[in-house]
PDB file of C-alpha atoms and ligand atoms in Angstrom:
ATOM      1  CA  UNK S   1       0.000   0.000   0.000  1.00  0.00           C
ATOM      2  CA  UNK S   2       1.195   3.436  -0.576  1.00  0.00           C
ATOM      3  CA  UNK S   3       0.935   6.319   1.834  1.00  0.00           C
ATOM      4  CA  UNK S   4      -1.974   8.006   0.233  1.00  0.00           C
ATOM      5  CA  UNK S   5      -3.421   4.194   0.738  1.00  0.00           C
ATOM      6  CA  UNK S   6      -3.340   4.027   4.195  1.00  0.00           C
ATOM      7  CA  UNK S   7      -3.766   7.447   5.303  1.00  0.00           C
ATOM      8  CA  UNK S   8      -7.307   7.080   3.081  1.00  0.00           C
ATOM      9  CA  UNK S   9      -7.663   3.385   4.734  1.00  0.00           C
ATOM     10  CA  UNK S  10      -7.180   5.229   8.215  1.00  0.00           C
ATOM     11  CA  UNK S  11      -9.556   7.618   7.571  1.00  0.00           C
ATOM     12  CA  UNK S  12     -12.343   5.134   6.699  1.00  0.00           C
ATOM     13  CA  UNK S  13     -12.127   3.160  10.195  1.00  0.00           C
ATOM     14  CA  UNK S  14     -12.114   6.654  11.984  1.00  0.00           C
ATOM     15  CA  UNK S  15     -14.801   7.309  10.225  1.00  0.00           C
ATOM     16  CA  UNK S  16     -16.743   4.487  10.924  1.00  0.00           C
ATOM     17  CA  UNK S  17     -15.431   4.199  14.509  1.00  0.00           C
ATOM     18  CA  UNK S  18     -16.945   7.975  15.163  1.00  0.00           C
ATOM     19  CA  UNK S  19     -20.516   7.375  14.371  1.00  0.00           C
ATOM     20  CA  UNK S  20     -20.334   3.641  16.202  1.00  0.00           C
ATOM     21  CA  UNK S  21     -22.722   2.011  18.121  1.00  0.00           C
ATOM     22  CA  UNK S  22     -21.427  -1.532  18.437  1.00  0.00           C
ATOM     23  CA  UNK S  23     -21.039  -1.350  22.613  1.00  0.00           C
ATOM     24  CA  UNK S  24     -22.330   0.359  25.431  1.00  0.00           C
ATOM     25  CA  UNK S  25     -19.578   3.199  25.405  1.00  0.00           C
ATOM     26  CA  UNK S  26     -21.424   5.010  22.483  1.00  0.00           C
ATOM     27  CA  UNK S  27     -23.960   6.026  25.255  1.00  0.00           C
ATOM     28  CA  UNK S  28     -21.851   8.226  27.218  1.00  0.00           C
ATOM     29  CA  UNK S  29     -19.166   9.419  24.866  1.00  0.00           C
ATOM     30  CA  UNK S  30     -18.798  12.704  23.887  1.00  0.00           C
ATOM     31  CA  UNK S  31     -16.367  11.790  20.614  1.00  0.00           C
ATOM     32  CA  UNK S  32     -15.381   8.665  19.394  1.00  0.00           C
ATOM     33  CA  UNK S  33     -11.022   8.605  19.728  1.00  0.00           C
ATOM     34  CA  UNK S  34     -10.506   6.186  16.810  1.00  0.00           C
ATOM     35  CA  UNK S  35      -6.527   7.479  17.332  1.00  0.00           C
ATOM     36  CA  UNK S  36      -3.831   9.156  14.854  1.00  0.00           C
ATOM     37  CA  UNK S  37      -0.431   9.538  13.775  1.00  0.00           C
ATOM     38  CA  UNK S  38       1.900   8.668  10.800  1.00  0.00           C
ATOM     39  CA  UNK S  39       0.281   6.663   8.039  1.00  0.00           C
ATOM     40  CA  UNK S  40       4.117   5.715   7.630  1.00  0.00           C
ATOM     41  CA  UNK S  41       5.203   4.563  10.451  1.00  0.00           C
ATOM     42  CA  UNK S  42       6.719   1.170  12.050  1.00  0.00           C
ATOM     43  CA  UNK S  43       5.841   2.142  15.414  1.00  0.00           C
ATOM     44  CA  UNK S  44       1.959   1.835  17.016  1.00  0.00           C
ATOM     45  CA  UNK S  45       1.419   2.413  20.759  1.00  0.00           C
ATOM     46  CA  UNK S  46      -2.115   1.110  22.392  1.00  0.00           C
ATOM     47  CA  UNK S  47      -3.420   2.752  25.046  1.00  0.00           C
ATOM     48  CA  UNK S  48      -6.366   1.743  27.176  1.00  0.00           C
ATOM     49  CA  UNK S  49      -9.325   4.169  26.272  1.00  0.00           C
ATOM     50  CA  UNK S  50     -10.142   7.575  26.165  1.00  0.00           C
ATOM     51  CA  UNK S  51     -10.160  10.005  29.172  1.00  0.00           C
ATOM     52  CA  UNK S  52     -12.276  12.973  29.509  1.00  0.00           C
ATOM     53  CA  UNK S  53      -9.675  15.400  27.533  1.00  0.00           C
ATOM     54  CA  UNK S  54      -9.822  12.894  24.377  1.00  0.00           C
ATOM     55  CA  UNK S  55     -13.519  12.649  24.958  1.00  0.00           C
ATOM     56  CA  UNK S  56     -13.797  16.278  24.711  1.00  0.00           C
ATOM     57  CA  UNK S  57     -11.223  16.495  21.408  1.00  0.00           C
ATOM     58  CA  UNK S  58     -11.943  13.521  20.018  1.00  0.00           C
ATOM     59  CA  UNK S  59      -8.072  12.634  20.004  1.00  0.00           C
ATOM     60  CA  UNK S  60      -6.037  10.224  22.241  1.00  0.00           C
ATOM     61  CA  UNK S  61      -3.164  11.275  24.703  1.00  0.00           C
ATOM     62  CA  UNK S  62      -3.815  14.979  25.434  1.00  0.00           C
ATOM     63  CA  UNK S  63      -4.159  14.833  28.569  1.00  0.00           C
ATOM     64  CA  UNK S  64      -1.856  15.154  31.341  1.00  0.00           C
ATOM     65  CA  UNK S  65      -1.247  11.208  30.698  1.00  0.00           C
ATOM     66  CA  UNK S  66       0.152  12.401  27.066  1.00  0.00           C
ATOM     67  CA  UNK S  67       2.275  15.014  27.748  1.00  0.00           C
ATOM     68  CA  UNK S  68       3.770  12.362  30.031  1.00  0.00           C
ATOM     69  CA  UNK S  69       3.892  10.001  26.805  1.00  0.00           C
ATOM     70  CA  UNK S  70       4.923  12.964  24.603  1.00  0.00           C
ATOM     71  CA  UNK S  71       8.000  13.481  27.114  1.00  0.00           C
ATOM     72  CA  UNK S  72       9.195  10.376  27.415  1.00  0.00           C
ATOM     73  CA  UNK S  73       8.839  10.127  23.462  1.00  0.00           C
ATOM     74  CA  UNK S  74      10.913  13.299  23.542  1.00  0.00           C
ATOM     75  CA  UNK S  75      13.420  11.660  25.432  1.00  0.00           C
ATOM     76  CA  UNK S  76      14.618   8.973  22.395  1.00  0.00           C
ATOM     77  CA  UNK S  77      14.134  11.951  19.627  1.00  0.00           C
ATOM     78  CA  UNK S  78      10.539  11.100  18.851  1.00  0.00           C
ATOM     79  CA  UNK S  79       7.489  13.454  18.325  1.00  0.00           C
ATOM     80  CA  UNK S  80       4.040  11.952  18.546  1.00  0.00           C
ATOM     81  CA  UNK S  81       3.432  12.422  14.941  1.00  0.00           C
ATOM     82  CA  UNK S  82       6.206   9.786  14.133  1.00  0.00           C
ATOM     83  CA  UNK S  83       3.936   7.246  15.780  1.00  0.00           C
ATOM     84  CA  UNK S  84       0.365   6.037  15.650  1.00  0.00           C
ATOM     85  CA  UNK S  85      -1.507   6.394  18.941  1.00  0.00           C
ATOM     86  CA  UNK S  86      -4.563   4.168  19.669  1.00  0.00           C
ATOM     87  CA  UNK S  87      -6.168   2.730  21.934  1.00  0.00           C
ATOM     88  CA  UNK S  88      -7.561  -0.798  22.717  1.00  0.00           C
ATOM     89  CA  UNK S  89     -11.426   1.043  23.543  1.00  0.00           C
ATOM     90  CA  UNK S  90     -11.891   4.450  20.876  1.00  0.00           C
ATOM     91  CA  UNK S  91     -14.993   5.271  23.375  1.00  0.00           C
ATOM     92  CA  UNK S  92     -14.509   6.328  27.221  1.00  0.00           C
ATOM     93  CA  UNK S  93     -15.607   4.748  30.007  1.00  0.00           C
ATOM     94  CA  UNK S  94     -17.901   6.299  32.097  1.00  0.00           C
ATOM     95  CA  UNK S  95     -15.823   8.380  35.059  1.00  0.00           C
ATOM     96  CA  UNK S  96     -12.716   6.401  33.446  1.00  0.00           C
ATOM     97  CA  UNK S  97     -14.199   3.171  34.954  1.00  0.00           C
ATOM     98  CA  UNK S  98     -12.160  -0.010  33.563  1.00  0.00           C
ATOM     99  CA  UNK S  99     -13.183  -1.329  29.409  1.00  0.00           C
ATOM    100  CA  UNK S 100     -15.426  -4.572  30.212  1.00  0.00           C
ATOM    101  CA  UNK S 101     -14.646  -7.904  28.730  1.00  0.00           C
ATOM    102  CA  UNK S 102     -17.485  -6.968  25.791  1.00  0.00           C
ATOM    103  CA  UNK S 103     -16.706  -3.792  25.249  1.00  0.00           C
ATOM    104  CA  UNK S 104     -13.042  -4.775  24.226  1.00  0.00           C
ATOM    105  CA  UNK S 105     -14.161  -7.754  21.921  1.00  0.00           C
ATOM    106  CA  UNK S 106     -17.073  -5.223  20.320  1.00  0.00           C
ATOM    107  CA  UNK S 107     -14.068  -2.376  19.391  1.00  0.00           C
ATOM    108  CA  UNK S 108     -11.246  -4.999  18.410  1.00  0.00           C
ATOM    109  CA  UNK S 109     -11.946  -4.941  14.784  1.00  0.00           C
ATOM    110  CA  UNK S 110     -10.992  -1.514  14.539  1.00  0.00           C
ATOM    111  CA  UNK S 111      -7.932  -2.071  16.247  1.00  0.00           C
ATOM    112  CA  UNK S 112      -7.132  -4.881  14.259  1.00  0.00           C
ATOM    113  CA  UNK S 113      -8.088  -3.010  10.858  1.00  0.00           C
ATOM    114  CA  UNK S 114      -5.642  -0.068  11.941  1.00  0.00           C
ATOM    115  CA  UNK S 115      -2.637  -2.829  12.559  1.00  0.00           C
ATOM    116  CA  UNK S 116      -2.924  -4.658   9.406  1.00  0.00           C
ATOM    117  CA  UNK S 117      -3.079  -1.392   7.417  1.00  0.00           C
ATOM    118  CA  UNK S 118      -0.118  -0.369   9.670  1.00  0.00           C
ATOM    119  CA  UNK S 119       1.898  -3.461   9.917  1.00  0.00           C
ATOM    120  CA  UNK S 120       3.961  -2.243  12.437  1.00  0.00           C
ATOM    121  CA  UNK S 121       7.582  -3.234  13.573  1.00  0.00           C
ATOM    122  CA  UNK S 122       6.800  -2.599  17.292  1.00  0.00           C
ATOM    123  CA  UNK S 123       3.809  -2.269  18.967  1.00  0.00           C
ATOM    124  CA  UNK S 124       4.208  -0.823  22.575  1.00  0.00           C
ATOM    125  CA  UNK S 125       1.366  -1.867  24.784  1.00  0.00           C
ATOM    126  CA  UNK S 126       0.372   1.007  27.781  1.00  0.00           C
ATOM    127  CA  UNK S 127      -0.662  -0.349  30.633  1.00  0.00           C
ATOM    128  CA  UNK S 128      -2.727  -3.597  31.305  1.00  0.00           C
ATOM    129  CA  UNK S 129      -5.579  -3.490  29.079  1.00  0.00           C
ATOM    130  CA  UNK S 130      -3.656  -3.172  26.118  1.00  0.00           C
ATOM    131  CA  UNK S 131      -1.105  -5.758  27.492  1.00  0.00           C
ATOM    132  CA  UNK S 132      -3.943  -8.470  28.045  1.00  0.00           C
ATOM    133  CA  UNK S 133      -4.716  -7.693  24.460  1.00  0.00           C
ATOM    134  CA  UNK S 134      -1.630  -8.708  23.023  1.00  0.00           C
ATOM    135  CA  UNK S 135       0.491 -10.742  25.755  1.00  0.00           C
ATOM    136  CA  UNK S 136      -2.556 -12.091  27.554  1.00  0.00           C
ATOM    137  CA  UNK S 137      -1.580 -13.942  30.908  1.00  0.00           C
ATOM    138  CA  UNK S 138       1.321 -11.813  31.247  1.00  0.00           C
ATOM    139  CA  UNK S 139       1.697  -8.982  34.555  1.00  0.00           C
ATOM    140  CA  UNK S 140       2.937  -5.626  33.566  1.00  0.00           C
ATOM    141  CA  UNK S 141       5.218  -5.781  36.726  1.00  0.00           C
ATOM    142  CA  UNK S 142       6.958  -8.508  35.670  1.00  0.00           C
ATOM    143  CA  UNK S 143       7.272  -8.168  31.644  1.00  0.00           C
ATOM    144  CA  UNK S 144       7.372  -4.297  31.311  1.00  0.00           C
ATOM    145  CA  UNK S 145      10.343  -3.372  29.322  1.00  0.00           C
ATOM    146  CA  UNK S 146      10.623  -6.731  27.751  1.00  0.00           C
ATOM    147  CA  UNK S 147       9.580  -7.533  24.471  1.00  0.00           C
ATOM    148  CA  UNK S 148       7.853 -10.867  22.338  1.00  0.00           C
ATOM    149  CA  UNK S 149       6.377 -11.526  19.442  1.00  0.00           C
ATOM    150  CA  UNK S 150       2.710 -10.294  18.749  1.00  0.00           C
ATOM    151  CA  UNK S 151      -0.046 -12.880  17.808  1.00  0.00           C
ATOM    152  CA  UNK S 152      -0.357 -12.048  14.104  1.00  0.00           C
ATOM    153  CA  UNK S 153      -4.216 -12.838  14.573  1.00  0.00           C
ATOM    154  CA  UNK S 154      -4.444  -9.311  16.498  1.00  0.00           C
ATOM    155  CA  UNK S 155      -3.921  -7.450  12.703  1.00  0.00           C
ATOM    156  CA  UNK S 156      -0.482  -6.609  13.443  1.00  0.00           C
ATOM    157  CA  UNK S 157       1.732  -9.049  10.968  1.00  0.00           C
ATOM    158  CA  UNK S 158       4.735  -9.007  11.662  1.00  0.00           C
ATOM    159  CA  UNK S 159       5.791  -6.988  15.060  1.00  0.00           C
ATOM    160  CA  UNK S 160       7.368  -7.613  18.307  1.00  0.00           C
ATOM    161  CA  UNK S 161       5.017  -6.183  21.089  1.00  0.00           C
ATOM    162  CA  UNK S 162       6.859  -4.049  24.042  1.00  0.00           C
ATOM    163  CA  UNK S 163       4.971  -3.547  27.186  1.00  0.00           C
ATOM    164  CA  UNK S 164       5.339  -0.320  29.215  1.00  0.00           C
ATOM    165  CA  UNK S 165       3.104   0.635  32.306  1.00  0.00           C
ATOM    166  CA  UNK S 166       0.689   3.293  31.567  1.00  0.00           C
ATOM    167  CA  UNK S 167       1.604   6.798  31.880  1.00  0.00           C
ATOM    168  CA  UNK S 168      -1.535   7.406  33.891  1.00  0.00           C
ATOM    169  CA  UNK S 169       0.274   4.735  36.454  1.00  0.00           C
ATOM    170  CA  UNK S 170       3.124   7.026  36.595  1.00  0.00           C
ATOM    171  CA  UNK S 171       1.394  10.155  36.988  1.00  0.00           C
ATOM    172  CA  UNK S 172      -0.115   8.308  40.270  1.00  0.00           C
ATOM    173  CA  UNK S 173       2.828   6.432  41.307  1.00  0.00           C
ATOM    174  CA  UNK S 174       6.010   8.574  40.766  1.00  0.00           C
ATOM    175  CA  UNK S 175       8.735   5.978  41.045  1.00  0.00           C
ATOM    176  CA  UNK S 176       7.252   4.790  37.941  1.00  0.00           C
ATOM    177  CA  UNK S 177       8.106   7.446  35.768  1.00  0.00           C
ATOM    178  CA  UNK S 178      11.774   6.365  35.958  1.00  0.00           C
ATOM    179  CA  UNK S 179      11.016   2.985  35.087  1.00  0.00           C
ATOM    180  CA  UNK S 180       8.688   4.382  32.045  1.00  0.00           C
ATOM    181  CA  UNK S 181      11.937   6.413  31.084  1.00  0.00           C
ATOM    182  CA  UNK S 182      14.482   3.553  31.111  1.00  0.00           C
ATOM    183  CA  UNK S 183      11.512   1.278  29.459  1.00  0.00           C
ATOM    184  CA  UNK S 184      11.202   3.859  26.489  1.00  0.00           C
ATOM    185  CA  UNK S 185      15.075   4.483  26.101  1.00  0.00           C
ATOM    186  CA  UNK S 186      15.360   0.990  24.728  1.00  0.00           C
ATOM    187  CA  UNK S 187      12.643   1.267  22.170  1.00  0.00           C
ATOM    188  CA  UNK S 188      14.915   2.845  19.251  1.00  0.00           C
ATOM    189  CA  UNK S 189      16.902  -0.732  19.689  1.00  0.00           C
ATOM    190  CA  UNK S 190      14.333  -2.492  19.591  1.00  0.00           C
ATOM    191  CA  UNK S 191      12.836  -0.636  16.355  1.00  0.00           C
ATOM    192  CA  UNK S 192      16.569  -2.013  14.683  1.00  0.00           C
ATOM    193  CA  UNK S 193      16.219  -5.454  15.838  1.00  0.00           C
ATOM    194  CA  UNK S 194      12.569  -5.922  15.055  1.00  0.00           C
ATOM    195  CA  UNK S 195      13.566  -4.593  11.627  1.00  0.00           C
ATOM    196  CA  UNK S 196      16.080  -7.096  11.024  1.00  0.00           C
ATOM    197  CA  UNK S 197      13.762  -9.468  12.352  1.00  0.00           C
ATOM    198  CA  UNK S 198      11.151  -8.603   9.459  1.00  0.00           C
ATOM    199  CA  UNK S 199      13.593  -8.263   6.672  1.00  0.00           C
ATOM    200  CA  UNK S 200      15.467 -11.827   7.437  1.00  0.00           C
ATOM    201  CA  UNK S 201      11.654 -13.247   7.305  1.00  0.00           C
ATOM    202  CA  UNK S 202      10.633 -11.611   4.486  1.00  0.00           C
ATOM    203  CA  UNK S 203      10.122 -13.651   1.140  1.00  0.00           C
ATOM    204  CA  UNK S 204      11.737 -11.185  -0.962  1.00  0.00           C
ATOM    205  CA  UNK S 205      14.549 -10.422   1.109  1.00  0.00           C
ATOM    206  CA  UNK S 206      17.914  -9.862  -0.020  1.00  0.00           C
ATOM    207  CA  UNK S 207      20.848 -12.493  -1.306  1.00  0.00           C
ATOM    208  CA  UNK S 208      22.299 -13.894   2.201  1.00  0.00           C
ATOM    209  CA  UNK S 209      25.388 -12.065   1.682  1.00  0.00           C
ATOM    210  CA  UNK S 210      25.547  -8.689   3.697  1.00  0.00           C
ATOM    211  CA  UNK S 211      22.186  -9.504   5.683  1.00  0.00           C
ATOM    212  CA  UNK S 212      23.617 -12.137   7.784  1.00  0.00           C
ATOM    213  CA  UNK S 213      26.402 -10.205   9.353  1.00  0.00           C
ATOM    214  CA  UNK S 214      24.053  -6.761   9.467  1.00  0.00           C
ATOM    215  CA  UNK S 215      21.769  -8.925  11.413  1.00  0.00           C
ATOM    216  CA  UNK S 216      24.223 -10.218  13.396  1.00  0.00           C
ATOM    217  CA  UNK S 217      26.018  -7.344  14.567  1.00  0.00           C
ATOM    218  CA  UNK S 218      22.534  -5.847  15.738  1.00  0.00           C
ATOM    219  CA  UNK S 219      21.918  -8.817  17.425  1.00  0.00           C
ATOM    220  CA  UNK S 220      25.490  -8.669  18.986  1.00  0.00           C
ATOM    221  CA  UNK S 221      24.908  -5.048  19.901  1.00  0.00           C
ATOM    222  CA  UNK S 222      21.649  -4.815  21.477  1.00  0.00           C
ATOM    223  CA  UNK S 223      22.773  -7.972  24.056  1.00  0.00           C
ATOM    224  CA  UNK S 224      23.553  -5.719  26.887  1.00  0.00           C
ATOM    225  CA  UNK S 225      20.324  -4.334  26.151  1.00  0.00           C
ATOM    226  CA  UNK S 226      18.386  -7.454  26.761  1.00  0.00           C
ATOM    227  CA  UNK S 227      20.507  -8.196  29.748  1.00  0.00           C
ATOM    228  CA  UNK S 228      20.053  -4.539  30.776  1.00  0.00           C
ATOM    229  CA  UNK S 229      15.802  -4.627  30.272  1.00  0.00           C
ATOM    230  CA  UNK S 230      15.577  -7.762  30.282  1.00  0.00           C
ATOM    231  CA  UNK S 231      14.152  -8.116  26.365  1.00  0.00           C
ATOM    232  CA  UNK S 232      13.351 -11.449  25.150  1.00  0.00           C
TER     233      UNK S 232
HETATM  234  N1  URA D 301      -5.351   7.107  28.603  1.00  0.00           N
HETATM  235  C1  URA D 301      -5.472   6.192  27.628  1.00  0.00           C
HETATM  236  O1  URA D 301      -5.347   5.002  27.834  1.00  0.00           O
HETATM  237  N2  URA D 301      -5.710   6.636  26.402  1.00  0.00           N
HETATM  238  C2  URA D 301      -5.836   7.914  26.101  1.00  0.00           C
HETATM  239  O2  URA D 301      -6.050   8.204  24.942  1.00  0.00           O
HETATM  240  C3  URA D 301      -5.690   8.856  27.128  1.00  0.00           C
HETATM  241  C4  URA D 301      -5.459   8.426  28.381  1.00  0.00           C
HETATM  242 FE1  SF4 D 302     -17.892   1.227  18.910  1.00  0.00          FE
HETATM  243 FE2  SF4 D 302     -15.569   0.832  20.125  1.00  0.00          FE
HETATM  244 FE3  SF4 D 302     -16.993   2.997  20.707  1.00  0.00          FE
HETATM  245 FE4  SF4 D 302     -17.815   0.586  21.507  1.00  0.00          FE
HETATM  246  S1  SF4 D 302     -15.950   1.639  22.171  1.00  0.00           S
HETATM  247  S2  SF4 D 302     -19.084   2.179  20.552  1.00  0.00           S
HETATM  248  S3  SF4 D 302     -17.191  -0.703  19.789  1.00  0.00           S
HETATM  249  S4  SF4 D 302     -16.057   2.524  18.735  1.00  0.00           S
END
């Protein structure tokens, strides 16, 4: 798909997504947060569901939980825009209660539509919600900052899924936000190795001449990295 392809493709599920009535949240939602970002890029992040800001605007993260996010994606270079931002609900809760069981299954088909016309690289999970989504069984304070293979099934091809806590935790819990900080400063090596990882698996990819050793080295490189955050 080209650019033009998926930004249009994009625009059709947000489309859809803002005049839904497939769960409960319709009800009491202001504006549908079907989410945003590059059309381009290799990197998706999945919140949990909109708070009352993003019910308000109608876009995720602009609350005091994203300019958490939008710091600590400061921090490695980034700018929101670079990324796609989503979440696992596009509706909020009422009073920011937790997403029900049903209310997840009735919005995951516009999750899973915005991953396959994605196809990310990496797909950071925030917080639980979005971690039960796509590492189920696992506990965020014991596989945050570690990294595994996402369940191709969710719409997202190819990626490796990295969970951080959510930036709403941290906002709560202060210690957190250093943990959030070291958890994000290893995302830009993980963005290289899950790129090798696609490339070496891809059916058209290059003559095993250079790729090996590129692949390799990377892997070489980024092993005091999984030592140091303990990635898979
Ligand atoms: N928290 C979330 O999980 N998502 C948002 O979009 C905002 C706050
Ligand atoms: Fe539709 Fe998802 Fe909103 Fe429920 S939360 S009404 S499924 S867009």
């Amino acid at each position: 798909m080209t650019t033009e392809e998926r930004r249009a493709a994009l625009e059709a599920i947000a489309a859809e997504v803002s005049t839904c009535t497939d769960c409960r949240l319709a009800q009491g939602r202001t504006r549908a947060v079907p989410g945003e970002g590059s059309p381009d890029t290799e990197v998706v992040l999945v919140g949990e569901g909109p708070g009352q800001n993003e019910d308000r605007q109608g876009r995720p993260f602009v609350g005091a939980a994203g300019s958490l996010l939008q710091e600590l994606l400061g921090m490695i270079g980034w700018k929101r825009e670079d990324v796609f931002i989503t979440n696992v609900v596009k509706c909020r809760p009422p009073n920011n209660r937790d997403p029900e069981p049903d209310e997840i299954a009735a919005c995951q088909p516009y999750l899973r539509r915005q991953l396959e016309v994605l196809d990310p690289a990496v797909l950071v999970t925030l917080g639980r919600f979005s971690l039960q989504t796509f590492m189920p069984g696992d506990r965020i304070s014991r596989v945050h900052g570690t990294s595994r293979p996402i369940d191709p099934s969710t719409g997202a091809r190819a990626a490796t899924g990295y969970a951080l806590y959510h930036p709403a935790a941290a906002l709560r819990q202060g210690s957190l936000k250093e943990t959030m900080q070291r958890d994000m400063a290893a995302v830009p090596d993980l963005l290289i190795r899950a790129r090798a990882e696609r490339a070496a698996d891809s059916p058209d990819a290059e003559e095993p001449t250079d790729a090996p050793d590129a692949t390799a080295q990377t892997e070489d490189a980024s092993m005091n990295d999984n030592e140091q955050y303990g990635l898979l």
